[in-house]
Structure formats: C-alpha cells, structure tokens
Amino acid sequence: MTTLIVDDDPFVIKLLTRQLTSLGVTGIDGQTDSSAALTAIADHLSAITLLFCDLQMPGVDGIEIVRHLATLGYRGGLVLISGEDARILNSASELARVLKLNVLTALQKPITVAHLADVLTRLAAMPTGTPPAPRAPRRSYQGDDIAQALTRGDIIVHAQPQVSFADRHLVGVEMLARWLHPQDGLVFPDQFIAEAEAAGLMDGFTQSVLQASLRAAAGWAALGLHPQISVNISMDNLISIGLVAMVETELNRVGVPASQLTLEVTESRVMQNEAAALDVLLRLRLKRIGLSIDDFGTGHSSLAQLRDLPFSELKIDRGFVHGASHDPARGALCSASMRMARELGLSVVAEGVEDQNDWDYARLVGCDIAQGYFVARPMPPEKLPAWLTDWNAQR
Ligand code: C2E
Ligand code: CA
Ligand code: CA
C-alpha cells in the first residue's frame, strides 16, 4: 500500500507526510513535479491506494491530471487539494466523479490532522474490487420480453430535434428507442438496451429502430422536410458482419439517401474495439453515411485514435454541456473537445442543452448544433412538423 502526495511545494509534502505518519500511515511518497508524478502513477498504478493531488501546479494543471488519472484507470482514493480557489476545487472533483474516479474529498489548504483522519475513514469505507460499469442500467426486463416486443412491433422511436446554433434552423433529429410496453407504458432505453445487448438481440433491435426511423424520415420527406436522421447503434452491430448490407437494404427500401443517415456510436465502446470497428466504419463512410462519436468526453480517446477513425461528427456528452457556463471543469472539457474536433474537421453537437446558459456557452465555444430540452424533448415523429412550425415562428 502506497500513498502518493503530488504538490509543487516541498513544504506541503513534508507537512502532509508528518501528519499522515502521526495517523499511522506508512509507505508515503512525494512528488513535486506533476509530469514526473504522472509517470510514477502510471508505473505503480495498482500499488497506489491513496493519492493527494494539488490542483495548482506549474506545467500540468488539475483538470489535466484528473483526465490522466481517468485515462490510466486509477482505482485508488483521490484527494484533491488547492491553495486558492474553492470553485476550481469543486469543479475538479465534480469532473473527477463524472470520470468515475474515487474522489474521497477536496481539501483547501491549510490541511489539518482532523481533515486527514476523515480522509482515512473515507478510504476505509471505499468499495473495493472492480468499478461498476458506467451508467449501469436497472435490469428489470428479460431478454425474452425484449425479443417478444421486437416481434410484436412494440419498439418505437421518438425524435429529438437538433438545430444549428448559428440560425436555429432544424438540422437533424436523433431517433431514440422507446418500448411501448403493454403493461408498463412507455419504457426508456436505459431499462432495456443493456439487457438486449446481453441477450444478443442488437442486430434485430437496431434493424427495427432503423426501419421505424426511416419510415418517419419518408413521412417527413413527403411534407418537404429532410432533416439528418441520427440512429444509435451498439458496438455489437459494428462488429457483426451484416451491418453494412442491412443498412443499405433499409435505405433502399424507403428511398432515403445514405447521406441523410448518421449512425452514432458511443466513444468509450468504440475505442475499446477500435481495430474490429474500423473496417465497418470505413465501409459505412464510403457509402456516405454519417458517423457520429457519441457521449464524447467519457471515453478518454486520444487525438491519434480519433484521427484514425472516419467520424464526421462529435457529440459532446450532456454531462459536460449542461452547467458548463458556471463550472470551469465542464467548460474546460467542452472547449478542449471543441478544439480537438476542429482540428479533425468534425462538426460538433452539444447534447444536453437544457437552458439559455447552456445554449450561450456551447455557442460561444463554437459548437455547431444544439440538442437538448431547451430546444425540445424527444417526441413522437408525427409531432415534429407541428413543433417545427412553432419553433420557426419564434426564431
Ligand atoms: P444518448 O444517445 O446520449 O441519447 C440522448 C439521451 O439524452 C436521450 O435519453 C435523451 O432523451 C436525453 N436528453 C436529450 N436532451 C436532454 C437534456 O437536455 N437533458 C438531459 N438530461 N437529457 C437529455 P434516452 O432516450 O433515455 O436514451 C438514453 C440512451 O439510450 C441514449 O443516450 C442511447 O445511448 C441509448 N439508446 C437510445 N435509443 C437507442 C437505440 O435505438 N439503439 C441503441 N443502441 N441505443 C439507444
Ligand atoms: Ca446518441
Ligand atoms: Ca449522447
């Protein structure tokens, strides 16, 4: 068991070491150089159980360190410390929590022995073992139920508008799966997607969602509306051989051009299976189907990985958009994602635009397209034309 203290002030390291020792902690190391510290952490990842990290250091800043720790998959306890700004401290811990790090607490200097005793109590109470899967769903439905829903046609789609920041015109719609359950009413995807994946049902599921989405697109086209249609696909789809042919067949069936379709894949999942996915992604892209990297910011992709994959769009996760204007950590992630996207020539969608502040901020950092409750909630496809009339009347 090792405790590591990272602070550019050697006096703080000395003091903390003395205080922790007085509480019975052994095996304490200190680092004054943040880049050297990152190397040390990478080298001794599983040995470090407790990490104290100062946020204001020359060179690597606190946000960067938090991102690095998440990328490395650091599973020990984390204590963020700061000499000055309580706001930065709060935002950094919030960011760290979003990135699934075990933040024990955030401390403002000067740090007392009582603070440290509290840290040790929290460390002891920290759950051990493997971290929970991100966004673990409630497993309330069985694979069999979902299979039956697919056969009965109970899986439907709702459409959520995406509008341009520049002039507010409708650019696209994301099609979101809903289960019209005979007893339970409208069931949301977090209650059945993971189960459908586990039951190996995603090929049929995605085909149903795509069919429903393209039917909606054909209906809108008849009214002169041609929004970009975004459909979520799972990693299972990308590594199954039939995907490209299935998508082409469905497009041809309704006569919707391939370039009007965008497929969204979650960042974390695609990066874990980069090699397997690349071939299919390239083939889809060659057919002019749009490819969007979803929930960006939660998957720690490197610029190099992103450059290698043929994406056309990036969606900044709603966890980093909503509240970004008054939260430096979220704001930093938002604008860093923007810079990255610009460098790669990707168009950027801000998800989770819930209020005027979110809208103003995402627009200011340069996002192209807004999606979120501030624009509209997901709605049945037949409601879209009336919504659009209202929306256009107000813009
Ligand atoms: P997602 O792809 O990130 O979809 C956006 C989710 O954010 C939707 O939740 C949407 O209703 C919600 N949302 C939209 N605007 C706001 C906002 O302003 N604030 C907040 N807090 N939330 C907002 P939904 O429909 O419950 O979908 C959840 C997830 O389920 C989706 O996340 C997507 O990962 C997955 N999913 C949905 N439909 C499908 C599908 O057909 N296939 C697959 N594979 N996954 C799907
Ligand atoms: Ca999505
Ligand atoms: Ca998303």
CSV table of N, CA and C and ligand atoms in Angstrom, one decimal, residues 135 155-158 160-161 174-178 187-193 197 202 205-206 208-210 213 230-235 237 264 266 294-295 315-319 322 350-355 358 371-378, ligand 1:
chain,number,residue,atom,x,y,z
A,135,ARG,N,-22.8,3.9,-16.1
A,135,ARG,CA,-24.3,4.0,-16.4
A,135,ARG,C,-25.0,2.7,-16.3
A,155,ILE,N,-41.4,-1.9,-30.2
A,155,ILE,CA,-40.3,-1.0,-30.1
A,155,ILE,C,-40.5,0.1,-31.1
A,156,ILE,N,-40.7,1.4,-30.6
A,156,ILE,CA,-41.0,2.5,-31.4
A,156,ILE,C,-39.8,3.5,-31.3
A,157,VAL,N,-39.9,4.6,-32.0
A,157,VAL,CA,-38.9,5.7,-31.9
A,157,VAL,C,-39.5,7.0,-31.6
A,158,HIS,N,-38.8,7.8,-30.8
A,158,HIS,CA,-39.1,9.2,-30.6
A,158,HIS,C,-38.0,10.0,-31.3
A,160,GLN,N,-35.8,13.6,-31.5
A,160,GLN,CA,-35.4,14.8,-30.8
A,160,GLN,C,-34.7,15.7,-31.7
A,161,PRO,N,-35.2,17.0,-31.9
A,161,PRO,CA,-34.6,17.9,-32.9
A,161,PRO,C,-33.2,18.3,-32.5
A,174,GLU,N,-32.4,13.2,-33.7
A,174,GLU,CA,-31.9,11.9,-33.2
A,174,GLU,C,-33.1,11.0,-32.9
A,175,MET,N,-33.0,9.8,-33.3
A,175,MET,CA,-34.1,8.8,-33.1
A,175,MET,C,-33.8,8.0,-31.9
A,176,LEU,N,-34.7,8.0,-30.9
A,176,LEU,CA,-34.4,7.4,-29.7
A,176,LEU,C,-35.4,6.2,-29.4
A,177,ALA,N,-34.9,5.1,-29.1
A,177,ALA,CA,-35.8,3.9,-29.0
A,177,ALA,C,-36.7,4.0,-27.7
A,178,ARG,N,-37.9,3.6,-27.9
A,178,ARG,CA,-38.9,3.5,-26.8
A,178,ARG,C,-39.6,2.2,-26.9
A,187,VAL,N,-41.4,2.7,-21.9
A,187,VAL,CA,-40.2,2.3,-21.2
A,187,VAL,C,-39.0,2.9,-21.9
A,188,PHE,N,-38.1,3.5,-21.1
A,188,PHE,CA,-36.9,4.2,-21.7
A,188,PHE,C,-35.8,3.2,-21.9
A,189,PRO,N,-34.9,3.6,-22.8
A,189,PRO,CA,-33.8,2.7,-23.2
A,189,PRO,C,-32.9,2.3,-22.1
A,190,ASP,N,-32.6,3.1,-21.1
A,190,ASP,CA,-31.7,2.7,-20.0
A,190,ASP,C,-32.2,1.5,-19.3
A,191,GLN,N,-33.5,1.1,-19.5
A,191,GLN,CA,-34.1,0.0,-18.8
A,191,GLN,C,-34.0,-1.3,-19.7
A,192,PHE,N,-33.6,-1.2,-21.0
A,192,PHE,CA,-33.6,-2.4,-21.7
A,192,PHE,C,-32.5,-2.6,-22.7
A,193,ILE,N,-31.8,-1.5,-23.1
A,193,ILE,CA,-30.7,-1.7,-24.1
A,193,ILE,C,-29.6,-2.6,-23.6
A,197,GLU,N,-28.5,-6.1,-25.4
A,197,GLU,CA,-27.2,-6.4,-25.8
A,197,GLU,C,-26.7,-7.8,-25.1
A,202,MET,N,-29.1,-7.3,-30.5
A,202,MET,CA,-29.0,-6.0,-31.0
A,202,MET,C,-29.1,-5.9,-32.6
A,205,PHE,N,-32.7,-5.6,-33.0
A,205,PHE,CA,-33.2,-4.4,-32.4
A,205,PHE,C,-32.8,-3.2,-33.3
A,206,THR,N,-31.6,-3.1,-33.7
A,206,THR,CA,-31.1,-1.9,-34.5
A,206,THR,C,-31.9,-1.9,-35.8
A,208,SER,N,-35.0,-2.9,-36.3
A,208,SER,CA,-36.3,-2.3,-36.1
A,208,SER,C,-36.3,-0.8,-35.9
A,209,VAL,N,-35.3,-0.4,-35.1
A,209,VAL,CA,-35.2,1.1,-34.9
A,209,VAL,C,-34.9,1.8,-36.2
A,210,LEU,N,-34.0,1.2,-37.0
A,210,LEU,CA,-33.7,1.9,-38.3
A,210,LEU,C,-34.9,1.9,-39.2
A,213,SER,N,-37.2,4.5,-37.9
A,213,SER,CA,-36.6,5.9,-38.2
A,213,SER,C,-36.7,6.3,-39.6
A,230,SER,N,-30.4,10.7,-37.2
A,230,SER,CA,-29.3,10.0,-36.5
A,230,SER,C,-29.9,8.8,-35.7
A,231,VAL,N,-29.3,7.7,-35.9
A,231,VAL,CA,-29.7,6.5,-35.2
A,231,VAL,C,-28.5,5.9,-34.4
A,232,ASN,N,-28.8,5.5,-33.2
A,232,ASN,CA,-27.8,4.9,-32.3
A,232,ASN,C,-27.6,3.5,-32.7
A,233,ILE,N,-26.3,3.1,-32.8
A,233,ILE,CA,-26.0,1.7,-32.9
A,233,ILE,C,-25.1,1.2,-31.8
A,234,SER,N,-25.2,0.0,-31.5
A,234,SER,CA,-24.3,-0.5,-30.4
A,234,SER,C,-23.1,-1.1,-31.0
A,235,MET,N,-22.1,-1.3,-30.2
A,235,MET,CA,-20.8,-1.9,-30.6
A,235,MET,C,-21.0,-3.3,-31.2
A,237,ASN,N,-23.4,-4.2,-33.1
A,237,ASN,CA,-23.7,-4.0,-34.5
A,237,ASN,C,-22.5,-3.8,-35.4
A,264,GLU,N,-24.7,6.8,-34.8
A,264,GLU,CA,-24.0,7.2,-33.6
A,264,GLU,C,-23.4,6.0,-32.8
A,266,THR,N,-21.1,5.1,-29.3
A,266,THR,CA,-20.5,5.7,-28.1
A,266,THR,C,-19.0,5.6,-28.0
A,294,ASP,N,-20.5,9.4,-30.1
A,294,ASP,CA,-21.5,9.8,-29.1
A,294,ASP,C,-20.9,9.9,-27.7
A,295,ASP,N,-21.5,10.7,-26.8
A,295,ASP,CA,-21.1,10.8,-25.4
A,295,ASP,C,-19.6,11.1,-25.3
A,315,LYS,N,-20.3,14.3,-30.7
A,315,LYS,CA,-21.3,14.8,-29.8
A,315,LYS,C,-20.8,14.9,-28.4
A,316,ILE,N,-20.7,16.1,-27.9
A,316,ILE,CA,-20.1,16.3,-26.5
A,316,ILE,C,-21.2,15.8,-25.5
A,317,ASP,N,-20.8,15.0,-24.6
A,317,ASP,CA,-21.7,14.4,-23.7
A,317,ASP,C,-22.4,15.4,-22.9
A,318,ARG,N,-23.7,15.1,-22.6
A,318,ARG,CA,-24.5,16.1,-21.9
A,318,ARG,C,-24.0,16.4,-20.5
A,319,GLY,N,-23.2,15.5,-19.9
A,319,GLY,CA,-22.6,15.7,-18.6
A,319,GLY,C,-21.6,16.9,-18.6
A,322,HIS,N,-24.4,20.6,-20.0
A,322,HIS,CA,-25.3,21.3,-19.0
A,322,HIS,C,-24.5,21.8,-17.8
A,350,ALA,N,-23.7,19.8,-29.4
A,350,ALA,CA,-23.7,19.8,-27.9
A,350,ALA,C,-25.0,19.2,-27.5
A,351,GLU,N,-24.8,18.1,-26.7
A,351,GLU,CA,-26.0,17.4,-26.1
A,351,GLU,C,-26.4,18.0,-24.8
A,352,GLY,N,-27.6,17.8,-24.4
A,352,GLY,CA,-28.0,18.3,-23.0
A,352,GLY,C,-28.0,19.8,-22.8
A,353,VAL,N,-28.4,20.5,-23.9
A,353,VAL,CA,-28.6,21.9,-23.8
A,353,VAL,C,-29.9,22.1,-23.1
A,354,GLU,N,-29.9,22.4,-21.9
A,354,GLU,CA,-31.1,22.5,-21.1
A,354,GLU,C,-31.7,23.9,-20.8
A,355,ASP,N,-30.8,24.9,-20.9
A,355,ASP,CA,-31.3,26.2,-20.6
A,355,ASP,C,-30.5,27.2,-21.4
A,358,ASP,N,-26.7,27.2,-21.0
A,358,ASP,CA,-26.0,26.1,-21.8
A,358,ASP,C,-25.9,26.5,-23.2
A,371,GLN,N,-28.6,20.2,-29.2
A,371,GLN,CA,-29.7,19.2,-28.9
A,371,GLN,C,-29.9,19.2,-27.4
A,372,GLY,N,-31.2,19.2,-27.0
A,372,GLY,CA,-31.5,19.2,-25.6
A,372,GLY,C,-32.9,19.8,-25.3
A,373,TYR,N,-33.2,19.7,-24.0
A,373,TYR,CA,-34.6,20.1,-23.6
A,373,TYR,C,-34.9,21.5,-23.9
A,374,PHE,N,-33.8,22.4,-24.0
A,374,PHE,CA,-34.0,23.8,-24.3
A,374,PHE,C,-34.6,23.9,-25.7
A,375,VAL,N,-34.2,23.1,-26.6
A,375,VAL,CA,-34.8,23.1,-27.9
A,375,VAL,C,-36.1,22.3,-27.9
A,376,ALA,N,-36.0,21.0,-27.6
A,376,ALA,CA,-37.3,20.2,-27.5
A,376,ALA,C,-36.9,18.9,-26.9
A,377,ARG,N,-37.9,18.3,-26.2
A,377,ARG,CA,-37.8,16.9,-25.7
A,377,ARG,C,-38.0,16.0,-26.9
A,378,PRO,N,-37.6,14.7,-26.7
A,378,PRO,CA,-37.9,13.7,-27.8
A,378,PRO,C,-39.4,13.6,-27.9
B,1,C2E,P1,-27.9,9.2,-26.0
B,1,C2E,O1,-27.6,8.6,-27.3
B,1,C2E,O2,-26.8,10.1,-25.3
B,1,C2E,O3,-29.2,10.0,-26.2
B,1,C2E,C1,-29.5,11.2,-25.6
B,1,C2E,C2,-30.3,11.0,-24.3
B,1,C2E,O4,-30.4,12.2,-23.6
B,1,C2E,C3,-31.8,10.6,-24.6
B,1,C2E,O5,-32.2,9.8,-23.5
B,1,C2E,C4,-32.5,12.0,-24.5
B,1,C2E,O6,-33.8,11.9,-24.1
B,1,C2E,C5,-31.7,12.6,-23.4
B,1,C2E,N1,-31.7,14.1,-23.4
B,1,C2E,C6,-32.0,14.8,-24.5
B,1,C2E,N2,-31.9,16.1,-24.2
B,1,C2E,C7,-31.6,16.2,-22.9
B,1,C2E,C8,-31.3,17.3,-22.0
B,1,C2E,O7,-31.4,18.5,-22.3
B,1,C2E,N3,-31.0,16.9,-20.7
B,1,C2E,C9,-31.0,15.7,-20.3
B,1,C2E,N4,-30.7,15.4,-19.0
B,1,C2E,N5,-31.1,14.6,-21.1
B,1,C2E,C10,-31.4,14.9,-22.4
B,1,C2E,P2,-32.9,8.4,-23.8
B,1,C2E,O8,-33.8,8.5,-24.9
B,1,C2E,O9,-33.4,7.9,-22.5
B,1,C2E,O10,-31.7,7.5,-24.3
B,1,C2E,C11,-30.7,7.1,-23.4
B,1,C2E,C12,-29.6,6.3,-24.1
B,1,C2E,O11,-30.1,5.1,-24.6
B,1,C2E,C13,-29.1,7.0,-25.4
B,1,C2E,O12,-28.3,8.0,-24.9
B,1,C2E,C14,-28.5,5.9,-26.1
B,1,C2E,O13,-27.2,5.7,-25.7
B,1,C2E,C15,-29.4,4.7,-25.8
B,1,C2E,N6,-30.3,4.5,-26.9
B,1,C2E,C16,-31.5,5.1,-27.2
B,1,C2E,N7,-32.0,4.6,-28.3
B,1,C2E,C17,-31.2,3.6,-28.8
B,1,C2E,C18,-31.2,2.7,-29.9
B,1,C2E,O14,-32.0,2.7,-30.8
B,1,C2E,N8,-30.1,1.9,-30.0
B,1,C2E,C19,-29.1,1.9,-29.1
B,1,C2E,N9,-28.1,1.0,-29.4
B,1,C2E,N10,-29.0,2.7,-28.1
B,1,C2E,C20,-30.1,3.6,-27.9
